[in-house]
């Protein structure tokens, strides 16, 4: 879906107290931004941020960063925020490929990938966020035994992700191909896409994997 131009959007993002537009300045200093030493969890490709806002409300003792490269999408996200949003999350406008410039090693406890673009054509497989080169980046910024939480409605992408994780030596310790009819549903926070898929009766795949030892 093509999003309409938002007049003054750039200025809104630059001046909004819940949006980080120059994340490189916080490399190794994210705890200072949050003014605490709580664990940091990151979602890459957050869309309008419904998932991360829900997680922040639910877990006050965890800090959250919601990455999205599309400014128009972030603007739609901040338009939905309450007047007094939780202090334990921020939107970050940046591309995932820059994360080595944004985080030190061992700075992140958990990564979320929710309904990432499946890039169905084989020649585009390297663009999938669970491709081995991305997993290698995640390994650098995650703490020892750090986790990747991955949800998708796309069975092909799910199977591909399992293969890539195994190839990189990650340990998959939780997996379901029908999240909403499983024992793991209780702790689930839905994304906007997930709500639509569930209404259509589509099964949601989920796995949790632990990063390989460094």
Coordinates of N, CA and C in Angstrom, one line a residue, residues 14-181:
X14 N 11.8 14.8 13.5 CA 13.0 15.4 14.1 C 12.7 15.9 15.5
X15 N 11.4 16.4 15.7 CA 11.1 17.1 16.9 C 10.3 16.3 17.9
X16 N 9.9 15.1 17.5 CA 9.0 14.3 18.4 C 9.9 13.6 19.4
X17 N 9.4 13.7 20.7 CA 10.2 13.1 21.8 C 10.2 11.6 21.9
X18 N 9.5 10.9 21.0 CA 9.4 9.5 21.0 C 10.1 8.9 19.7
X19 N 10.8 9.7 19.0 CA 11.4 9.3 17.7 C 12.9 9.6 17.7
X20 N 13.7 8.6 17.5 CA 15.2 8.8 17.4 C 15.5 8.8 15.9
X21 N 16.0 9.9 15.4 CA 16.4 9.9 14.0 C 17.9 9.8 13.7
X22 N 18.7 9.9 14.7 CA 20.1 9.8 14.6 C 20.6 8.8 15.6
X23 N 20.2 7.5 15.4 CA 20.5 6.5 16.4 C 22.0 6.2 16.6
X24 N 22.8 6.5 15.7 CA 24.3 6.3 15.8 C 24.9 7.0 17.0
X25 N 24.2 8.1 17.4 CA 24.7 8.9 18.5 C 24.6 8.2 19.8
X26 N 23.7 7.1 19.8 CA 23.4 6.4 21.1 C 24.2 5.1 21.2
X27 N 25.1 4.8 20.3 CA 25.8 3.5 20.3 C 26.5 3.4 21.6
X28 N 26.2 2.3 22.3 CA 26.8 2.1 23.6 C 26.2 2.9 24.8
X29 N 25.2 3.8 24.4 CA 24.7 4.7 25.4 C 23.2 4.6 25.6
X30 N 22.6 3.5 25.1 CA 21.1 3.4 25.1 C 20.6 3.4 26.5
X31 N 21.3 2.8 27.4 CA 20.8 2.8 28.8 C 20.7 4.2 29.4
X32 N 21.6 5.1 28.9 CA 21.5 6.5 29.4 C 20.3 7.2 28.8
X33 N 19.9 6.8 27.6 CA 18.7 7.4 27.0 C 17.5 7.0 27.9
X34 N 17.4 5.8 28.3 CA 16.3 5.3 29.1 C 16.5 5.7 30.6
X35 N 17.7 6.1 30.9 CA 18.0 6.5 32.3 C 17.8 5.3 33.3
X36 N 18.2 4.1 32.8 CA 18.2 2.9 33.6 C 19.0 1.8 32.9
X37 N 19.2 0.7 33.6 CA 20.0 -0.4 33.1 C 19.2 -1.6 32.8
X38 N 17.9 -1.4 32.5 CA 17.0 -2.5 32.2 C 17.4 -3.1 30.8
X39 N 17.0 -4.4 30.6 CA 17.3 -5.0 29.3 C 16.6 -4.2 28.2
X40 N 17.3 -4.3 27.0 CA 16.8 -3.7 25.8 C 16.3 -4.7 24.8
X41 N 15.1 -4.6 24.4 CA 14.5 -5.4 23.3 C 14.2 -4.6 22.1
X42 N 14.5 -5.1 20.9 CA 14.4 -4.4 19.7 C 13.5 -5.1 18.7
X43 N 12.6 -4.3 18.0 CA 11.8 -4.9 16.9 C 12.3 -4.2 15.6
X44 N 12.7 -5.1 14.7 CA 13.1 -4.5 13.4 C 12.0 -4.7 12.4
X45 N 11.6 -3.5 11.8 CA 10.4 -3.5 10.9 C 9.1 -3.4 11.7
X46 N 9.0 -2.4 12.5 CA 7.9 -2.3 13.5 C 6.6 -1.8 12.9
X47 N 6.6 -1.3 11.6 CA 5.3 -0.7 11.1 C 4.9 0.4 12.0
X48 N 3.6 0.4 12.3 CA 3.0 1.5 13.1 C 3.3 1.4 14.6
X49 N 3.9 0.3 15.0 CA 4.4 0.2 16.3 C 3.4 -0.4 17.3
X50 N 2.3 -0.9 16.8 CA 1.3 -1.4 17.8 C 1.8 -2.5 18.7
X51 N 2.6 -3.4 18.1 CA 3.2 -4.5 18.9 C 4.1 -4.0 20.0
X52 N 5.0 -3.1 19.7 CA 6.0 -2.6 20.6 C 5.4 -1.8 21.7
X53 N 4.4 -1.0 21.3 CA 3.7 -0.2 22.3 C 3.0 -1.1 23.3
X54 N 2.4 -2.1 22.8 CA 1.7 -3.1 23.7 C 2.7 -3.8 24.6
X55 N 3.8 -4.1 24.1 CA 4.8 -4.8 24.9 C 5.4 -3.8 26.0
X56 N 5.5 -2.6 25.6 CA 6.0 -1.6 26.6 C 5.0 -1.4 27.7
X57 N 3.8 -1.4 27.4 CA 2.7 -1.2 28.4 C 2.7 -2.4 29.4
X58 N 3.0 -3.6 28.8 CA 2.9 -4.8 29.6 C 4.1 -5.1 30.4
X59 N 5.3 -4.6 30.0 CA 6.5 -4.9 30.7 C 7.3 -3.6 31.0
X60 N 7.0 -3.0 32.1 CA 7.6 -1.7 32.4 C 9.1 -1.8 32.7
X61 N 9.5 -3.0 33.0 CA 10.9 -3.2 33.4 C 11.8 -3.5 32.3
X62 N 11.3 -3.4 31.0 CA 12.1 -3.6 29.8 C 12.1 -2.4 28.9
X63 N 13.2 -2.1 28.3 CA 13.2 -1.0 27.4 C 13.1 -1.5 26.0
X64 N 12.3 -0.8 25.1 CA 12.0 -1.2 23.8 C 12.4 -0.1 22.8
X65 N 12.9 -0.6 21.6 CA 13.3 0.2 20.5 C 12.6 -0.4 19.3
X66 N 11.8 0.4 18.6 CA 11.0 0.0 17.4 C 11.6 0.6 16.2
X67 N 12.3 -0.2 15.4 CA 13.0 0.3 14.2 C 12.1 0.2 13.0
X68 N 12.1 1.3 12.2 CA 11.3 1.4 11.0 C 12.0 2.4 10.1
X69 N 12.3 2.1 8.8 CA 13.0 3.0 7.9 C 12.0 3.9 7.2
X70 N 10.7 3.6 7.1 CA 9.8 4.4 6.4 C 9.2 5.5 7.3
X71 N 9.6 6.7 7.0 CA 9.1 7.9 7.9 C 7.6 8.0 7.9
X72 N 6.9 7.8 6.8 CA 5.5 7.9 6.7 C 4.8 6.9 7.7
X73 N 5.4 5.7 7.7 CA 4.8 4.7 8.6 C 5.0 5.1 10.1
X74 N 6.1 5.6 10.4 CA 6.4 6.1 11.8 C 5.4 7.2 12.2
X75 N 5.2 8.1 11.2 CA 4.2 9.2 11.5 C 2.8 8.6 11.8
X76 N 2.4 7.6 11.1 CA 1.1 7.0 11.4 C 1.2 6.4 12.8
X77 N 2.3 5.9 13.2 CA 2.5 5.3 14.5 C 2.4 6.3 15.6
X78 N 3.1 7.4 15.5 CA 3.1 8.4 16.5 C 1.7 9.1 16.6
X79 N 1.0 9.1 15.5 CA -0.4 9.7 15.5 C -1.3 8.9 16.4
X80 N -1.0 7.6 16.6 CA -1.8 6.7 17.4 C -1.4 6.7 18.9
X81 N -0.3 7.3 19.2 CA 0.1 7.3 20.6 C -0.8 8.1 21.5
X82 N -0.9 7.7 22.8 CA -1.6 8.5 23.8 C -0.8 9.8 24.1
X83 N -1.5 10.7 24.8 CA -0.8 12.0 25.1 C 0.4 11.7 26.1
X84 N 0.3 10.7 26.9 CA 1.4 10.4 27.8 C 1.9 8.9 27.6
X85 N 2.6 8.7 26.5 CA 3.1 7.3 26.2 C 4.1 6.9 27.2
X86 N 4.2 5.5 27.3 CA 5.2 5.0 28.2 C 6.6 5.5 27.9
X87 N 7.4 5.5 29.0 CA 8.7 6.1 28.9 C 9.7 5.0 28.4
X88 N 9.3 3.7 28.4 CA 10.3 2.7 28.1 C 10.3 2.2 26.7
X89 N 9.9 3.1 25.7 CA 10.1 2.7 24.3 C 10.3 4.0 23.5
X90 N 10.9 3.8 22.3 CA 11.2 4.8 21.3 C 11.0 4.2 19.9
X91 N 10.5 5.0 19.0 CA 10.7 4.6 17.6 C 12.1 5.0 17.1
X92 N 12.6 4.3 16.2 CA 14.0 4.6 15.7 C 13.8 4.5 14.1
X93 N 14.1 5.7 13.5 CA 14.1 5.7 12.1 C 15.5 5.3 11.5
X94 N 15.5 4.1 11.0 CA 16.8 3.6 10.5 C 16.6 2.3 9.8
X95 N 17.6 2.0 9.0 CA 17.6 0.7 8.2 C 18.4 -0.3 9.1
X96 N 17.9 -1.5 9.0 CA 18.4 -2.6 9.8 C 19.9 -2.9 9.4
X97 N 20.3 -2.6 8.2 CA 21.6 -2.8 7.8 C 22.7 -2.0 8.5
X98 N 22.2 -1.0 9.2 CA 23.1 -0.1 9.9 C 23.3 -0.4 11.4
X99 N 22.8 -1.6 11.8 CA 22.8 -1.8 13.3 C 24.2 -2.0 13.9
X100 N 25.2 -2.3 13.1 CA 26.5 -2.3 13.7 C 27.0 -0.9 14.1
X101 N 26.5 0.1 13.4 CA 26.8 1.5 13.7 C 26.0 2.0 14.9
X102 N 25.0 1.3 15.3 CA 24.0 1.7 16.2 C 24.1 1.1 17.6
X103 N 24.6 -0.2 17.6 CA 24.7 -0.9 18.8 C 26.1 -1.5 19.0
X104 N 26.6 -1.5 20.3 CA 27.8 -2.2 20.6 C 27.5 -3.7 20.7
X105 N 28.5 -4.5 20.8 CA 28.3 -5.9 21.0 C 27.7 -6.1 22.4
X106 N 26.8 -7.1 22.5 CA 26.2 -7.5 23.7 C 25.3 -6.4 24.3
X107 N 24.7 -5.6 23.5 CA 23.9 -4.5 24.0 C 22.4 -4.8 24.1
X108 N 22.0 -5.8 23.3 CA 20.6 -6.2 23.2 C 20.3 -7.5 23.7
X109 N 19.2 -7.6 24.5 CA 18.8 -8.9 25.0 C 17.9 -9.7 24.1
X110 N 17.1 -9.1 23.3 CA 16.1 -9.8 22.5 C 15.8 -9.0 21.3
X111 N 15.6 -9.7 20.2 CA 15.2 -9.2 18.9 C 13.8 -9.8 18.5
X112 N 12.9 -8.9 18.0 CA 11.6 -9.3 17.4 C 11.6 -9.1 15.9
X113 N 11.2 -10.1 15.2 CA 10.9 -9.9 13.8 C 9.5 -10.4 13.6
X114 N 8.6 -9.5 13.2 CA 7.2 -9.8 13.1 C 6.7 -9.5 11.7
X115 N 6.3 -10.6 11.0 CA 5.7 -10.5 9.7 C 6.6 -9.7 8.7
X116 N 7.8 -10.1 8.7 CA 8.8 -9.4 7.8 C 8.5 -9.8 6.3
X117 N 8.9 -8.9 5.4 CA 8.7 -9.1 4.0 C 9.3 -10.5 3.6
X118 N 8.5 -11.4 3.1 CA 9.0 -12.8 2.7 C 10.0 -12.8 1.5
X119 N 10.0 -11.8 0.7 CA 10.8 -11.8 -0.5 C 10.7 -13.2 -1.2
X120 N 9.6 -13.5 -1.7 CA 9.3 -14.9 -2.2 C 10.2 -15.4 -3.3
X121 N 10.8 -14.5 -4.1 CA 11.6 -14.9 -5.2 C 13.0 -15.4 -4.7
X122 N 13.4 -16.5 -5.2 CA 14.7 -17.1 -4.7 C 15.9 -16.1 -4.9
X123 N 15.9 -15.4 -5.9 CA 17.0 -14.5 -6.1 C 17.1 -13.3 -5.1
X124 N 16.0 -13.1 -4.4 CA 15.9 -12.1 -3.4 C 16.1 -12.7 -2.0
X125 N 16.5 -13.9 -1.8 CA 16.5 -14.6 -0.5 C 17.5 -13.8 0.5
X126 N 18.5 -13.2 -0.1 CA 19.4 -12.5 0.8 C 18.8 -11.3 1.5
X127 N 17.7 -10.9 1.0 CA 17.0 -9.7 1.6 C 16.1 -10.1 2.8
X128 N 15.9 -11.4 2.9 CA 15.0 -11.8 4.1 C 15.8 -11.6 5.4
X129 N 15.0 -11.1 6.4 CA 15.7 -10.7 7.6 C 16.1 -11.9 8.5
X130 N 15.9 -13.1 8.0 CA 16.4 -14.3 8.7 C 17.5 -14.9 7.8
X131 N 17.9 -14.3 6.8 CA 19.1 -14.8 6.0 C 20.3 -14.8 6.9
X132 N 21.2 -15.7 6.6 CA 22.4 -15.9 7.5 C 23.2 -14.6 7.7
X133 N 23.3 -13.7 6.7 CA 24.1 -12.5 6.9 C 23.5 -11.6 8.0
X134 N 22.1 -11.6 8.0 CA 21.4 -10.8 9.1 C 21.6 -11.5 10.4
X135 N 21.5 -12.8 10.4 CA 21.7 -13.5 11.7 C 23.1 -13.3 12.3
X136 N 24.0 -13.2 11.4 CA 25.4 -12.9 11.9 C 25.5 -11.5 12.5
X137 N 24.7 -10.5 12.0 CA 24.6 -9.2 12.6 C 24.0 -9.3 14.0
X138 N 22.9 -10.0 14.0 CA 22.2 -10.2 15.3 C 23.1 -10.8 16.4
X139 N 23.9 -11.7 16.0 CA 24.8 -12.4 16.9 C 25.7 -11.4 17.6
X140 N 26.1 -10.4 16.8 CA 27.1 -9.4 17.3 C 26.5 -8.5 18.4
X141 N 25.2 -8.1 18.2 CA 24.6 -7.1 19.1 C 23.9 -7.8 20.3
X142 N 23.6 -9.1 20.2 CA 22.8 -9.8 21.2 C 23.8 -10.2 22.4
X143 N 23.3 -10.2 23.6 CA 24.1 -10.7 24.7 C 24.2 -12.2 24.5
X144 N 25.1 -12.9 25.3 CA 25.2 -14.3 25.2 C 23.9 -14.9 25.6
X145 N 23.4 -15.9 24.9 CA 22.1 -16.5 25.1 C 20.9 -15.5 24.7
X146 N 21.2 -14.5 24.0 CA 20.2 -13.6 23.6 C 19.2 -14.3 22.6
X147 N 18.0 -13.7 22.5 CA 16.9 -14.4 21.8 C 16.4 -13.7 20.6
X148 N 16.0 -14.5 19.6 CA 15.2 -14.0 18.5 C 13.8 -14.5 18.5
X149 N 12.8 -13.7 18.5 CA 11.4 -14.1 18.4 C 10.9 -13.7 17.0
X150 N 10.4 -14.7 16.3 CA 10.0 -14.6 14.9 C 8.6 -15.0 14.7
X151 N 7.8 -14.2 14.1 CA 6.4 -14.6 13.7 C 6.2 -14.2 12.3
X152 N 5.4 -15.1 11.6 CA 5.1 -14.9 10.2 C 3.9 -15.8 9.9
X153 N 3.1 -15.3 8.9 CA 2.0 -16.1 8.3 C 2.5 -16.9 7.1
X154 N 3.8 -16.7 6.7 CA 4.3 -17.2 5.5 C 5.1 -18.5 5.8
X155 N 4.5 -19.6 5.4 CA 5.1 -20.9 5.7 C 6.5 -21.1 5.0
X156 N 6.6 -20.6 3.8 CA 7.8 -20.7 3.1 C 8.9 -20.0 3.8
X157 N 8.6 -18.8 4.2 CA 9.6 -18.0 5.0 C 10.0 -18.6 6.3
X158 N 9.0 -19.2 6.9 CA 9.2 -19.9 8.2 C 10.2 -21.1 8.0
X159 N 9.9 -21.9 7.0 CA 10.8 -23.0 6.7 C 12.2 -22.6 6.4
X160 N 12.3 -21.5 5.6 CA 13.6 -21.0 5.2 C 14.3 -20.5 6.4
X161 N 13.6 -19.8 7.3 CA 14.2 -19.3 8.6 C 14.8 -20.4 9.5
X162 N 14.0 -21.5 9.6 CA 14.5 -22.6 10.4 C 15.8 -23.2 9.8
X163 N 15.9 -23.3 8.5 CA 17.1 -23.8 7.8 C 18.3 -22.8 8.1
X164 N 18.0 -21.5 8.0 CA 19.1 -20.5 8.2 C 19.6 -20.5 9.6
X165 N 18.7 -20.6 10.5 CA 19.0 -20.6 12.0 C 19.9 -21.9 12.3
X166 N 19.5 -23.0 11.8 CA 20.2 -24.2 12.0 C 21.6 -24.1 11.3
X167 N 21.7 -23.5 10.2 CA 23.0 -23.4 9.5 C 23.9 -22.5 10.3
X168 N 23.4 -21.5 11.0 CA 24.2 -20.6 11.8 C 24.5 -21.1 13.2
X169 N 23.9 -22.2 13.5 CA 24.1 -22.8 14.9 C 23.3 -22.3 16.0
X170 N 22.2 -21.6 15.6 CA 21.2 -21.1 16.7 C 20.4 -22.3 17.2
X171 N 20.0 -22.2 18.4 CA 19.2 -23.2 19.1 C 17.7 -22.8 19.1
X172 N 16.9 -23.6 18.4 CA 15.4 -23.3 18.4 C 14.8 -24.1 19.6
X173 N 14.3 -23.3 20.5 CA 13.8 -24.0 21.7 C 12.3 -23.9 21.9
X174 N 11.6 -23.1 21.0 CA 10.2 -23.0 21.0 C 9.7 -22.8 19.5
X175 N 8.7 -23.6 19.1 CA 8.2 -23.5 17.7 C 6.8 -24.0 17.6
X176 N 6.0 -23.2 16.9 CA 4.6 -23.6 16.6 C 4.2 -23.2 15.3
X177 N 3.4 -23.9 14.6 CA 2.9 -23.5 13.3 C 1.5 -23.1 13.4
X178 N 1.0 -23.0 14.6 CA -0.4 -22.5 14.8 C -0.5 -21.8 16.1
X179 N 0.1 -20.6 16.2 CA 0.3 -19.9 17.5 C -1.1 -19.7 18.2
X180 N -2.1 -19.4 17.5 CA -3.4 -19.0 18.2 C -4.2 -20.2 18.6
X181 N -3.7 -21.4 18.3 CA -4.3 -22.6 18.8 C -3.2 -23.5 19.6

